[in-house]
Amino acid sequence: MGLVGMVAVVAAACGATDPGVSATQSRLSDGDGQLFPTDTTVAGDDPAPVEPTYDIIPGVVDFGADKPAQPYDGFLTAAFGDIQAFWNDAFVESYGATFEPLSGGIYAAYPTRQEAIPGCGTPTGSTYEDVASLGAFYCIEGDFMAYDDDSLLPSLVNDLGKEAVAVVLAHEFGHAVQARAKEWDQPGVLKEQQADCFAGAWSAHVASGGSDLIVFDDADVRSGLVAMINVRDPIEGDGLADPQAHGTGFDRVGAFQDGFEGGVLRCKTFFTEDRISAMVNILFDREDPNAGNLPLIDANPDPDLGPSDIVTLIPASLEFFWTDLAAANGVPFTPPTLQAYSTAGPFPSCAGVDEQQYPRNVLFCAADNVIYWDQDFALELSQDLLTGDMSVGYLFSNAFSDAIQTALR
C-alpha cells in the first residue's frame, strides 16, 4: 500500500475512487462544524486575545505559480515547519535515528494548477481530482504529501478553524514518520491510530508553548479533537473489518489523547500492545434516524429497562462514577439533581449566577446542588451529526466536575 489519506467532504460523506493504489480513507461527517456552536461571551469576560498573523515561509509548501491566496496559507507553512522541527527532535529521541525531510515535498492542489504533482503508484502525475478524491494524503511512493486547497481545507477552516486543519495534517505527516520507522506494513487501522497519537503528541508540544512558530490555546486543542471526531469511520462501514478503517470517534480521540498525554514514546507502543481488542467495533443500524446517537429524550422508553436517552443514561453514569470515586477517597458527596429550562426562559435562580449565563448553557449551582441545563440548546447539539450525544454528555460532565470540586472544598 503506497498511500494513506483522508477523504473529507463537507455536508456529504462519500467514498472515493482509487487512483491506482490502495488508499486508506476517512470520511468527514455532516454537521454545522462547531462543537459548541454558540459559545457565548458573558459580560465582564476578558476580551479575546489578538489573533497572531503568519507570513508565508518560502519553500515549505509547493503552492504553484498561480494559486488563489487562502487566508490560512501563512499559518499552514508555519504549522508544517513546526511539525518538521518537532520530528527532528522526537524521532531521534524515540527511534534513535535522524529524521529525513520529505524528499518529494508538500503540494497544494487546486483546479487551475499548472505545475505537476507527483503520481502515487501511477506513471503519470496526480491531477487535482486525484488529490481531491482523497482530501489530504501522504504517499510513500515518492515520499510526498498533497492536500486539496480548493474544497477540503477551506471547508475545514470555515467549519473548525485553521488549527484543526493543522492537527489533521499532523496526522498525515505521521504516516511519513511510520515510513521512516520501517513500520509501513503494520495493520492499517493501527497505523491510523498511531498517526492520531502522533498528532496528539505534536498538539501537546504546541499547546505547552514548545513551538517557536505557532500557538495553540485550549479551544484550538478542542478543535483538533473535533477534527478527530469529524474524520471518523461512517456508520455505513464494516467497522474494524473495513480495510479503510480509522476507528470510531471514540477510538480516534482516545489515540489523540494518548499522544497528548504520553508523547511519542506512548505512540510507539501501538504496534506491540493489543490495541485492536480495545477499540470500539460497533456496527450501527443504517436505518437509525439518530445515526448511532442516543436521543436527548426517549419518546418510547422500554417498560422494563426504562428510557434509553441522554438525559437518563449519561447523568446516571456520571453519578455512579463520581459517587463511587468520592466514597473510595472518603469525600462526602451528594450527587446533584438536574433541572431543565428553555433558552427563552424563565430561568432558574441561583446565587452568584447572572441571568445572561443561562441561555445555551449547562451549569452547576452550588447553592442548591442542582445542574441547570438549557433543553433547547441540548436538543440542538444532540441532533447535530458532528457533535452528537456526547456533546451534551461533555457539558453534563463539566457540571458534575464542578459539583465534585465543590465537595472537595
mmCIF file of C-alpha atoms in Angstrom:
data_model
loop_
_atom_site.group_PDB
_atom_site.id
_atom_site.type_symbol
_atom_site.label_atom_id
_atom_site.label_comp_id
_atom_site.label_asym_id
_atom_site.label_seq_id
_atom_site.Cartn_x
_atom_site.Cartn_y
_atom_site.Cartn_z
ATOM 1 C CA MET A 1 0.000 0.000 0.000
ATOM 2 C CA GLY A 2 1.645 3.215 -1.134
ATOM 3 C CA LEU A 3 -0.738 5.849 0.080
ATOM 4 C CA VAL A 4 -2.565 6.769 3.245
ATOM 5 C CA GLY A 5 -5.037 9.608 3.219
ATOM 6 C CA MET A 6 -8.284 11.019 4.445
ATOM 7 C CA VAL A 7 -11.356 11.911 2.466
ATOM 8 C CA ALA A 8 -13.356 14.774 3.864
ATOM 9 C CA VAL A 9 -16.387 16.113 2.071
ATOM 10 C CA VAL A 10 -18.331 18.727 3.958
ATOM 11 C CA ALA A 11 -22.088 18.096 4.090
ATOM 12 C CA ALA A 12 -21.887 14.664 2.475
ATOM 13 C CA ALA A 13 -19.922 11.591 3.447
ATOM 14 C CA CYS A 14 -18.835 9.665 0.387
ATOM 15 C CA GLY A 15 -16.276 7.205 -0.892
ATOM 16 C CA ALA A 16 -13.525 7.930 -3.358
ATOM 17 C CA THR A 17 -12.159 6.213 -6.428
ATOM 18 C CA ASP A 18 -8.806 4.537 -6.034
ATOM 19 C CA PRO A 19 -6.246 6.357 -8.230
ATOM 20 C CA GLY A 20 -4.227 3.273 -8.970
ATOM 21 C CA VAL A 21 -3.238 2.388 -5.413
ATOM 22 C CA SER A 22 -4.898 1.018 -2.327
ATOM 23 C CA ALA A 23 -5.965 4.029 -0.290
ATOM 24 C CA THR A 24 -6.929 4.306 3.334
ATOM 25 C CA GLN A 25 -9.671 6.881 3.676
ATOM 26 C CA SER A 26 -11.693 8.596 6.356
ATOM 27 C CA ARG A 27 -14.907 10.449 5.809
ATOM 28 C CA LEU A 28 -15.993 13.782 7.211
ATOM 29 C CA SER A 29 -19.400 13.620 8.852
ATOM 30 C CA ASP A 30 -22.243 16.021 8.340
ATOM 31 C CA GLY A 31 -22.693 18.809 10.868
ATOM 32 C CA ASP A 32 -22.528 22.532 11.331
ATOM 33 C CA GLY A 33 -18.849 22.409 12.126
ATOM 34 C CA GLN A 34 -18.764 23.656 15.689
ATOM 35 C CA LEU A 35 -18.509 21.575 18.834
ATOM 36 C CA PHE A 36 -20.490 24.103 20.836
ATOM 37 C CA PRO A 37 -21.725 26.382 18.056
ATOM 38 C CA THR A 38 -22.936 29.175 20.252
ATOM 39 C CA ASP A 39 -20.295 29.566 22.925
ATOM 40 C CA THR A 40 -21.099 32.980 24.282
ATOM 41 C CA THR A 41 -19.060 35.646 25.966
ATOM 42 C CA VAL A 42 -20.546 36.594 29.298
ATOM 43 C CA ALA A 43 -20.491 40.276 30.164
ATOM 44 C CA GLY A 44 -17.348 41.041 32.114
ATOM 45 C CA ASP A 45 -15.208 38.346 30.451
ATOM 46 C CA ASP A 46 -11.734 39.372 29.378
ATOM 47 C CA PRO A 47 -11.501 40.453 25.724
ATOM 48 C CA ALA A 48 -10.340 37.840 23.251
ATOM 49 C CA PRO A 49 -6.566 37.819 22.657
ATOM 50 C CA VAL A 50 -5.247 39.309 19.445
ATOM 51 C CA GLU A 51 -5.009 36.667 16.718
ATOM 52 C CA PRO A 52 -1.400 36.132 15.582
ATOM 53 C CA THR A 53 -0.549 36.766 11.950
ATOM 54 C CA TYR A 54 1.520 34.332 9.927
ATOM 55 C CA ASP A 55 3.592 35.194 6.873
ATOM 56 C CA ILE A 56 4.239 32.517 4.275
ATOM 57 C CA ILE A 57 7.531 30.711 4.922
ATOM 58 C CA PRO A 58 9.102 30.122 1.488
ATOM 59 C CA GLY A 59 9.990 26.596 0.447
ATOM 60 C CA VAL A 60 7.749 24.728 2.880
ATOM 61 C CA VAL A 61 4.768 24.082 0.573
ATOM 62 C CA ASP A 62 4.822 23.958 -3.231
ATOM 63 C CA PHE A 63 1.935 26.327 -3.929
ATOM 64 C CA GLY A 64 2.471 26.564 -7.681
ATOM 65 C CA ALA A 65 2.703 29.862 -9.525
ATOM 66 C CA ASP A 66 -0.935 30.926 -9.683
ATOM 67 C CA LYS A 67 -2.568 29.549 -6.539
ATOM 68 C CA PRO A 68 -5.529 31.581 -5.308
ATOM 69 C CA ALA A 69 -4.458 33.004 -1.973
ATOM 70 C CA GLN A 70 -6.063 31.485 1.110
ATOM 71 C CA PRO A 71 -6.133 33.256 4.483
ATOM 72 C CA TYR A 72 -4.516 30.242 6.143
ATOM 73 C CA ASP A 73 -1.534 29.904 3.762
ATOM 74 C CA GLY A 74 0.961 31.515 6.124
ATOM 75 C CA PHE A 75 -0.287 29.556 9.117
ATOM 76 C CA LEU A 76 -0.087 26.325 7.145
ATOM 77 C CA THR A 77 3.580 26.860 6.258
ATOM 78 C CA ALA A 78 4.302 27.653 9.899
ATOM 79 C CA ALA A 79 2.464 24.524 11.031
ATOM 80 C CA PHE A 80 4.293 22.277 8.568
ATOM 81 C CA GLY A 81 7.570 23.907 9.558
ATOM 82 C CA ASP A 82 6.874 23.213 13.206
ATOM 83 C CA ILE A 83 5.769 19.625 12.576
ATOM 84 C CA GLN A 84 9.077 19.032 10.785
ATOM 85 C CA ALA A 85 11.033 20.674 13.630
ATOM 86 C CA PHE A 86 9.139 18.615 16.196
ATOM 87 C CA TRP A 87 10.031 15.358 14.463
ATOM 88 C CA ASN A 88 13.654 16.417 14.016
ATOM 89 C CA ASP A 89 13.929 16.118 17.796
ATOM 90 C CA ALA A 90 11.272 13.498 18.598
ATOM 91 C CA PHE A 91 12.450 10.940 16.035
ATOM 92 C CA VAL A 92 15.967 10.940 17.418
ATOM 93 C CA GLU A 93 14.688 10.631 20.979
ATOM 94 C CA SER A 94 12.121 7.916 20.206
ATOM 95 C CA TYR A 95 13.618 5.949 17.318
ATOM 96 C CA GLY A 96 17.327 6.710 17.656
ATOM 97 C CA ALA A 97 17.771 7.968 14.100
ATOM 98 C CA THR A 98 17.840 11.239 12.191
ATOM 99 C CA PHE A 99 14.527 12.308 10.712
ATOM 100 C CA GLU A 100 14.841 12.889 6.989
ATOM 101 C CA PRO A 101 12.601 15.604 5.481
ATOM 102 C CA LEU A 102 10.063 14.578 2.842
ATOM 103 C CA SER A 103 12.131 14.121 -0.288
ATOM 104 C CA GLY A 104 9.120 14.631 -2.545
ATOM 105 C CA GLY A 105 7.764 17.787 -0.905
ATOM 106 C CA ILE A 106 4.297 19.024 0.054
ATOM 107 C CA TYR A 107 1.845 20.163 -2.634
ATOM 108 C CA ALA A 108 -1.246 22.359 -2.654
ATOM 109 C CA ALA A 109 -3.736 21.076 -5.244
ATOM 110 C CA TYR A 110 -6.388 23.244 -6.911
ATOM 111 C CA PRO A 111 -8.217 23.110 -10.263
ATOM 112 C CA THR A 112 -6.153 25.776 -12.061
ATOM 113 C CA ARG A 113 -2.752 24.467 -11.015
ATOM 114 C CA GLN A 114 -0.415 24.046 -13.983
ATOM 115 C CA GLU A 115 2.643 22.634 -12.231
ATOM 116 C CA ALA A 116 2.798 18.852 -11.857
ATOM 117 C CA ILE A 117 2.108 16.990 -8.636
ATOM 118 C CA PRO A 118 3.763 13.550 -8.449
ATOM 119 C CA GLY A 119 1.665 10.479 -9.051
ATOM 120 C CA CYS A 120 1.185 7.955 -6.273
ATOM 121 C CA GLY A 121 1.612 4.470 -7.664
ATOM 122 C CA THR A 122 0.833 5.714 -11.170
ATOM 123 C CA PRO A 123 3.172 6.577 -14.070
ATOM 124 C CA THR A 124 1.513 9.962 -14.555
ATOM 125 C CA GLY A 125 1.222 12.868 -12.135
ATOM 126 C CA SER A 126 -1.688 13.453 -9.788
ATOM 127 C CA THR A 127 -4.487 15.661 -11.071
ATOM 128 C CA TYR A 128 -6.483 17.966 -8.840
ATOM 129 C CA GLU A 129 -9.308 15.423 -8.989
ATOM 130 C CA ASP A 130 -6.942 12.687 -7.777
ATOM 131 C CA VAL A 131 -5.952 14.752 -4.759
ATOM 132 C CA ALA A 132 -9.492 15.971 -4.062
ATOM 133 C CA SER A 133 -10.777 12.388 -4.058
ATOM 134 C CA LEU A 134 -8.554 11.716 -1.037
ATOM 135 C CA GLY A 135 -8.587 15.177 0.528
ATOM 136 C CA ALA A 136 -5.103 15.038 2.022
ATOM 137 C CA PHE A 137 -2.595 12.219 1.932
ATOM 138 C CA TYR A 138 0.953 11.016 2.324
ATOM 139 C CA CYS A 139 2.366 8.772 -0.423
ATOM 140 C CA ILE A 140 5.317 6.542 0.392
ATOM 141 C CA GLU A 141 5.983 6.110 -3.335
ATOM 142 C CA GLY A 142 7.649 9.449 -3.920
ATOM 143 C CA ASP A 143 7.673 10.422 -0.236
ATOM 144 C CA PHE A 144 5.373 13.413 -0.640
ATOM 145 C CA MET A 145 2.173 14.926 0.721
ATOM 146 C CA ALA A 146 -0.641 16.701 -1.109
ATOM 147 C CA TYR A 147 -3.843 18.369 0.010
ATOM 148 C CA ASP A 148 -6.988 19.769 -1.562
ATOM 149 C CA ASP A 149 -6.638 23.541 -1.284
ATOM 150 C CA ASP A 150 -9.828 24.314 -3.186
ATOM 151 C CA SER A 151 -12.514 22.430 -1.248
ATOM 152 C CA LEU A 152 -11.291 20.398 1.717
ATOM 153 C CA LEU A 153 -9.077 22.867 3.543
ATOM 154 C CA PRO A 154 -11.289 25.941 3.038
ATOM 155 C CA SER A 155 -14.259 23.925 4.311
ATOM 156 C CA LEU A 156 -12.392 22.618 7.354
ATOM 157 C CA VAL A 157 -11.048 26.075 8.187
ATOM 158 C CA ASN A 158 -14.523 27.553 7.854
ATOM 159 C CA ASP A 159 -16.083 24.834 9.998
ATOM 160 C CA LEU A 160 -13.413 24.148 12.608
ATOM 161 C CA GLY A 161 -10.648 26.711 12.299
ATOM 162 C CA LYS A 162 -7.160 26.620 10.843
ATOM 163 C CA GLU A 163 -5.737 24.930 13.938
ATOM 164 C CA ALA A 164 -7.953 21.894 13.349
ATOM 165 C CA VAL A 165 -6.535 21.660 9.830
ATOM 166 C CA ALA A 166 -3.028 21.623 11.276
ATOM 167 C CA VAL A 167 -3.952 18.685 13.511
ATOM 168 C CA VAL A 168 -5.370 16.743 10.556
ATOM 169 C CA LEU A 169 -2.222 17.408 8.537
ATOM 170 C CA ALA A 170 -0.063 16.420 11.514
ATOM 171 C CA HIS A 171 -1.887 13.093 11.366
ATOM 172 C CA GLU A 172 -0.989 12.702 7.695
ATOM 173 C CA PHE A 173 2.616 13.659 8.409
ATOM 174 C CA GLY A 174 2.583 10.864 10.972
ATOM 175 C CA HIS A 175 2.423 8.373 8.119
ATOM 176 C CA ALA A 176 5.717 9.759 6.830
ATOM 177 C CA VAL A 177 7.118 9.076 10.297
ATOM 178 C CA GLN A 178 5.896 5.468 10.062
ATOM 179 C CA ALA A 179 7.651 5.062 6.722
ATOM 180 C CA ARG A 180 10.926 6.239 8.267
ATOM 181 C CA ALA A 181 10.421 3.957 11.262
ATOM 182 C CA LYS A 182 10.078 0.974 8.870
ATOM 183 C CA GLU A 183 6.551 0.279 10.106
ATOM 184 C CA TRP A 184 4.640 0.803 6.885
ATOM 185 C CA ASP A 185 3.470 -2.812 6.725
ATOM 186 C CA GLN A 186 1.604 -2.687 10.036
ATOM 187 C CA PRO A 187 -2.223 -3.163 10.003
ATOM 188 C CA GLY A 188 -3.978 -0.156 8.500
ATOM 189 C CA VAL A 189 -6.229 0.655 11.445
ATOM 190 C CA LEU A 190 -3.243 0.610 13.815
ATOM 191 C CA LYS A 191 -1.299 2.953 11.544
ATOM 192 C CA GLU A 192 -4.251 5.329 11.624
ATOM 193 C CA GLN A 193 -4.444 5.077 15.416
ATOM 194 C CA GLN A 194 -0.744 5.789 15.743
ATOM 195 C CA ALA A 195 -0.990 8.745 13.364
ATOM 196 C CA ASP A 196 -3.770 10.153 15.578
ATOM 197 C CA CYS A 197 -1.477 9.628 18.557
ATOM 198 C CA PHE A 198 1.376 11.432 16.782
ATOM 199 C CA ALA A 199 -0.993 14.336 16.072
ATOM 200 C CA GLY A 200 -1.842 14.465 19.774
ATOM 201 C CA ALA A 201 1.828 14.468 20.783
ATOM 202 C CA TRP A 202 2.561 17.340 18.419
ATOM 203 C CA SER A 203 -0.511 19.261 19.596
ATOM 204 C CA ALA A 204 0.656 18.971 23.208
ATOM 205 C CA HIS A 205 4.056 20.315 22.155
ATOM 206 C CA VAL A 206 2.388 23.388 20.629
ATOM 207 C CA ALA A 207 -0.160 23.873 23.422
ATOM 208 C CA SER A 208 2.586 23.772 26.069
ATOM 209 C CA GLY A 209 4.453 26.603 24.359
ATOM 210 C CA GLY A 210 7.101 24.412 22.776
ATOM 211 C CA SER A 211 6.681 25.828 19.267
ATOM 212 C CA ASP A 212 8.582 28.851 18.005
ATOM 213 C CA LEU A 213 6.251 29.177 15.040
ATOM 214 C CA ILE A 214 2.607 28.759 16.097
ATOM 215 C CA VAL A 215 0.455 28.853 19.237
ATOM 216 C CA PHE A 216 -2.495 26.758 20.412
ATOM 217 C CA ASP A 217 -4.869 27.535 23.260
ATOM 218 C CA ASP A 218 -7.406 25.174 24.835
ATOM 219 C CA ALA A 219 -10.015 25.998 22.201
ATOM 220 C CA ASP A 220 -7.550 25.114 19.443
ATOM 221 C CA VAL A 221 -6.839 21.743 21.029
ATOM 222 C CA ARG A 222 -10.574 21.183 21.263
ATOM 223 C CA SER A 223 -10.890 21.989 17.560
ATOM 224 C CA GLY A 224 -8.273 19.347 16.870
ATOM 225 C CA LEU A 225 -10.282 16.843 18.875
ATOM 226 C CA VAL A 226 -13.386 17.747 16.889
ATOM 227 C CA ALA A 227 -11.413 17.127 13.722
ATOM 228 C CA MET A 228 -10.561 13.656 15.025
ATOM 229 C CA ILE A 229 -14.254 13.027 15.724
ATOM 230 C CA ASN A 230 -15.271 14.579 12.436
ATOM 231 C CA VAL A 231 -12.989 12.386 10.360
ATOM 232 C CA ARG A 232 -14.214 9.054 11.698
ATOM 233 C CA ASP A 233 -15.488 5.816 10.263
ATOM 234 C CA PRO A 234 -19.009 6.209 8.866
ATOM 235 C CA ILE A 235 -21.972 4.328 10.287
ATOM 236 C CA GLU A 236 -22.449 2.532 6.975
ATOM 237 C CA GLY A 237 -18.991 0.923 7.096
ATOM 238 C CA ASP A 238 -17.978 -2.544 8.251
ATOM 239 C CA GLY A 239 -16.290 -1.464 11.465
ATOM 240 C CA LEU A 240 -12.742 -2.660 12.086
ATOM 241 C CA ALA A 241 -13.132 -5.194 9.268
ATOM 242 C CA ASP A 242 -13.232 -2.312 6.771
ATOM 243 C CA PRO A 243 -9.807 -2.163 5.061
ATOM 244 C CA GLN A 244 -10.046 1.630 5.210
ATOM 245 C CA ALA A 245 -10.986 1.764 8.896
ATOM 246 C CA HIS A 246 -9.630 4.594 11.005
ATOM 247 C CA GLY A 247 -11.722 3.819 14.089
ATOM 248 C CA THR A 248 -14.761 5.424 15.622
ATOM 249 C CA GLY A 249 -14.737 8.902 17.091
ATOM 250 C CA PHE A 250 -14.064 7.300 20.493
ATOM 251 C CA ASP A 251 -11.033 5.444 19.117
ATOM 252 C CA ARG A 252 -9.621 8.494 17.393
ATOM 253 C CA VAL A 253 -9.998 10.803 20.369
ATOM 254 C CA GLY A 254 -8.528 8.101 22.607
ATOM 255 C CA ALA A 255 -5.458 7.766 20.399
ATOM 256 C CA PHE A 256 -5.084 11.551 20.183
ATOM 257 C CA GLN A 257 -5.309 11.774 23.979
ATOM 258 C CA ASP A 258 -2.707 9.031 24.410
ATOM 259 C CA GLY A 259 -0.284 11.103 22.372
ATOM 260 C CA PHE A 260 -1.237 14.374 24.022
ATOM 261 C CA GLU A 261 -0.603 12.957 27.490
ATOM 262 C CA GLY A 262 2.119 10.381 26.839
ATOM 263 C CA GLY A 263 4.032 11.801 23.898
ATOM 264 C CA VAL A 264 5.699 9.943 21.045
ATOM 265 C CA LEU A 265 7.013 7.156 23.282
ATOM 266 C CA ARG A 266 3.425 6.240 24.143
ATOM 267 C CA CYS A 267 2.510 6.200 20.455
ATOM 268 C CA LYS A 268 5.442 3.927 19.700
ATOM 269 C CA THR A 269 3.798 1.109 21.691
ATOM 270 C CA PHE A 270 0.724 0.911 19.451
ATOM 271 C CA PHE A 271 2.119 -1.902 17.317
ATOM 272 C CA THR A 272 3.252 -4.040 20.262
ATOM 273 C CA GLU A 273 0.197 -3.792 22.523
ATOM 274 C CA ASP A 274 -3.130 -5.464 21.785
ATOM 275 C CA ARG A 275 -4.812 -2.206 20.833
ATOM 276 C CA ILE A 276 -7.348 -3.605 18.370
ATOM 277 C CA SER A 277 -9.153 -5.614 21.048
ATOM 278 C CA ALA A 278 -9.785 -2.396 22.990
ATOM 279 C CA MET A 279 -11.202 -0.486 20.027
ATOM 280 C CA VAL A 280 -14.909 0.159 19.622
ATOM 281 C CA ASN A 281 -16.327 -2.170 16.983
ATOM 282 C CA ILE A 282 -19.993 -1.264 16.789
ATOM 283 C CA LEU A 283 -21.918 -1.807 13.584
ATOM 284 C CA PHE A 284 -24.661 0.795 13.720
ATOM 285 C CA ASP A 285 -28.070 0.277 12.229
ATOM 286 C CA ARG A 286 -28.131 2.101 8.906
ATOM 287 C CA GLU A 287 -31.795 2.891 9.435
ATOM 288 C CA ASP A 288 -31.200 4.505 12.824
ATOM 289 C CA PRO A 289 -32.517 8.085 12.479
ATOM 290 C CA ASN A 290 -30.080 9.172 15.208
ATOM 291 C CA ALA A 291 -27.076 7.768 13.299
ATOM 292 C CA GLY A 292 -25.840 5.829 16.314
ATOM 293 C CA ASN A 293 -26.507 8.591 18.833
ATOM 294 C CA LEU A 294 -28.791 8.398 21.840
ATOM 295 C CA PRO A 295 -31.821 10.668 21.550
ATOM 296 C CA LEU A 296 -31.989 13.514 24.027
ATOM 297 C CA ILE A 297 -35.254 12.127 25.418
ATOM 298 C CA ASP A 298 -36.517 8.605 24.695
ATOM 299 C CA ALA A 299 -40.025 9.006 23.277
ATOM 300 C CA ASN A 300 -40.777 5.292 23.702
ATOM 301 C CA PRO A 301 -38.979 4.001 26.783
ATOM 302 C CA ASP A 302 -38.768 0.266 27.355
ATOM 303 C CA PRO A 303 -41.327 -0.649 30.049
ATOM 304 C CA ASP A 304 -38.799 -2.911 31.759
ATOM 305 C CA LEU A 305 -35.454 -1.217 31.122
ATOM 306 C CA GLY A 306 -36.621 2.376 31.218
ATOM 307 C CA PRO A 307 -35.526 5.281 28.971
ATOM 308 C CA SER A 308 -32.503 4.891 26.730
ATOM 309 C CA ASP A 309 -31.573 8.522 26.223
ATOM 310 C CA ILE A 310 -29.013 11.185 27.003
ATOM 311 C CA VAL A 311 -30.742 12.786 29.964
ATOM 312 C CA THR A 312 -31.134 9.424 31.712
ATOM 313 C CA LEU A 313 -28.053 7.351 30.934
ATOM 314 C CA ILE A 314 -25.275 9.944 30.924
ATOM 315 C CA PRO A 315 -26.158 11.581 34.280
ATOM 316 C CA ALA A 316 -26.648 8.097 35.768
ATOM 317 C CA SER A 317 -23.181 7.089 34.581
ATOM 318 C CA LEU A 318 -21.643 10.283 35.937
ATOM 319 C CA GLU A 319 -23.415 9.831 39.265
ATOM 320 C CA PHE A 320 -22.189 6.227 39.563
ATOM 321 C CA PHE A 321 -18.615 7.186 38.686
ATOM 322 C CA TRP A 322 -18.275 10.178 40.993
ATOM 323 C CA THR A 323 -20.204 8.684 43.925
ATOM 324 C CA ASP A 324 -18.023 5.576 43.874
ATOM 325 C CA LEU A 325 -14.775 7.552 43.486
ATOM 326 C CA ALA A 326 -15.706 10.041 46.213
ATOM 327 C CA ALA A 327 -16.609 7.246 48.622
ATOM 328 C CA ALA A 328 -13.355 5.417 47.915
ATOM 329 C CA ASN A 329 -11.452 8.565 48.857
ATOM 330 C CA GLY A 330 -13.524 9.477 51.888
ATOM 331 C CA VAL A 331 -15.078 12.563 50.288
ATOM 332 C CA PRO A 332 -18.699 13.307 51.277
ATOM 333 C CA PHE A 333 -20.599 13.782 48.034
ATOM 334 C CA THR A 334 -24.299 14.175 47.326
ATOM 335 C CA PRO A 335 -24.924 13.846 43.574
ATOM 336 C CA PRO A 336 -26.611 16.907 42.072
ATOM 337 C CA THR A 337 -30.065 16.712 40.576
ATOM 338 C CA LEU A 338 -30.848 18.013 37.097
ATOM 339 C CA GLN A 339 -33.402 20.628 36.117
ATOM 340 C CA ALA A 340 -34.161 21.776 32.573
ATOM 341 C CA TYR A 341 -35.207 25.194 31.325
ATOM 342 C CA SER A 342 -35.805 26.802 27.919
ATOM 343 C CA THR A 343 -33.463 29.122 26.082
ATOM 344 C CA ALA A 344 -36.067 31.878 26.215
ATOM 345 C CA GLY A 345 -36.694 31.386 29.937
ATOM 346 C CA PRO A 346 -37.979 31.653 32.524
ATOM 347 C CA PHE A 347 -34.607 30.950 34.098
ATOM 348 C CA PRO A 348 -33.759 29.347 37.423
ATOM 349 C CA SER A 349 -32.460 31.397 40.296
ATOM 350 C CA CYS A 350 -29.034 30.605 41.676
ATOM 351 C CA ALA A 351 -26.916 32.747 43.960
ATOM 352 C CA GLY A 352 -23.930 34.135 42.071
ATOM 353 C CA VAL A 353 -25.204 33.261 38.583
ATOM 354 C CA ASP A 354 -26.078 36.127 36.271
ATOM 355 C CA GLU A 355 -29.181 35.658 34.140
ATOM 356 C CA GLN A 356 -27.089 36.174 30.983
ATOM 357 C CA GLN A 357 -25.285 32.922 31.706
ATOM 358 C CA TYR A 358 -28.340 30.690 31.357
ATOM 359 C CA PRO A 359 -29.173 30.744 27.618
ATOM 360 C CA ARG A 360 -27.438 27.932 25.703
ATOM 361 C CA ASN A 361 -25.582 26.611 28.692
ATOM 362 C CA VAL A 362 -25.320 23.839 31.266
ATOM 363 C CA LEU A 363 -24.180 24.938 34.716
ATOM 364 C CA PHE A 364 -23.915 23.709 38.271
ATOM 365 C CA CYS A 365 -25.471 25.726 41.061
ATOM 366 C CA ALA A 366 -23.546 25.078 44.262
ATOM 367 C CA ALA A 367 -26.149 26.875 46.362
ATOM 368 C CA ASP A 368 -28.823 24.228 45.771
ATOM 369 C CA ASN A 369 -26.742 21.336 44.323
ATOM 370 C CA VAL A 370 -28.615 21.364 41.008
ATOM 371 C CA ILE A 371 -27.342 21.144 37.426
ATOM 372 C CA TYR A 372 -29.468 23.504 35.341
ATOM 373 C CA TRP A 373 -29.470 22.773 31.621
ATOM 374 C CA ASP A 374 -30.913 24.514 28.576
ATOM 375 C CA GLN A 375 -33.058 21.829 26.947
ATOM 376 C CA ASP A 376 -33.367 23.671 23.613
ATOM 377 C CA PHE A 377 -29.602 24.022 23.338
ATOM 378 C CA ALA A 378 -29.082 20.373 24.329
ATOM 379 C CA LEU A 379 -31.565 19.227 21.700
ATOM 380 C CA GLU A 380 -29.775 21.256 19.033
ATOM 381 C CA LEU A 381 -26.413 19.740 19.938
ATOM 382 C CA SER A 382 -27.761 16.203 20.150
ATOM 383 C CA GLN A 383 -29.261 16.403 16.668
ATOM 384 C CA ASP A 384 -26.126 17.794 15.033
ATOM 385 C CA LEU A 385 -24.358 14.838 13.396
ATOM 386 C CA LEU A 386 -20.990 16.448 14.044
ATOM 387 C CA THR A 387 -21.460 16.902 17.773
ATOM 388 C CA GLY A 388 -23.972 14.173 18.685
ATOM 389 C CA ASP A 389 -24.923 12.769 22.062
ATOM 390 C CA MET A 390 -21.556 13.078 23.757
ATOM 391 C CA SER A 391 -21.502 16.841 23.210
ATOM 392 C CA VAL A 392 -24.356 17.066 25.712
ATOM 393 C CA GLY A 393 -22.558 14.460 27.792
ATOM 394 C CA TYR A 394 -19.473 16.677 27.818
ATOM 395 C CA LEU A 395 -21.480 19.565 29.227
ATOM 396 C CA PHE A 396 -23.119 17.370 31.860
ATOM 397 C CA SER A 397 -19.678 16.012 32.743
ATOM 398 C CA ASN A 398 -18.299 19.528 33.175
ATOM 399 C CA ALA A 399 -21.161 20.380 35.507
ATOM 400 C CA PHE A 400 -20.581 17.200 37.540
ATOM 401 C CA SER A 401 -16.896 18.147 37.746
ATOM 402 C CA ASP A 402 -17.918 21.495 39.246
ATOM 403 C CA ALA A 403 -20.042 19.579 41.748
ATOM 404 C CA ILE A 404 -17.165 17.338 42.817
ATOM 405 C CA GLN A 405 -14.833 20.335 43.097
ATOM 406 C CA THR A 406 -17.376 21.935 45.419
ATOM 407 C CA ALA A 407 -17.401 18.761 47.523
ATOM 408 C CA LEU A 408 -13.609 18.845 47.770
ATOM 409 C CA ARG A 409 -13.501 22.354 49.189
#
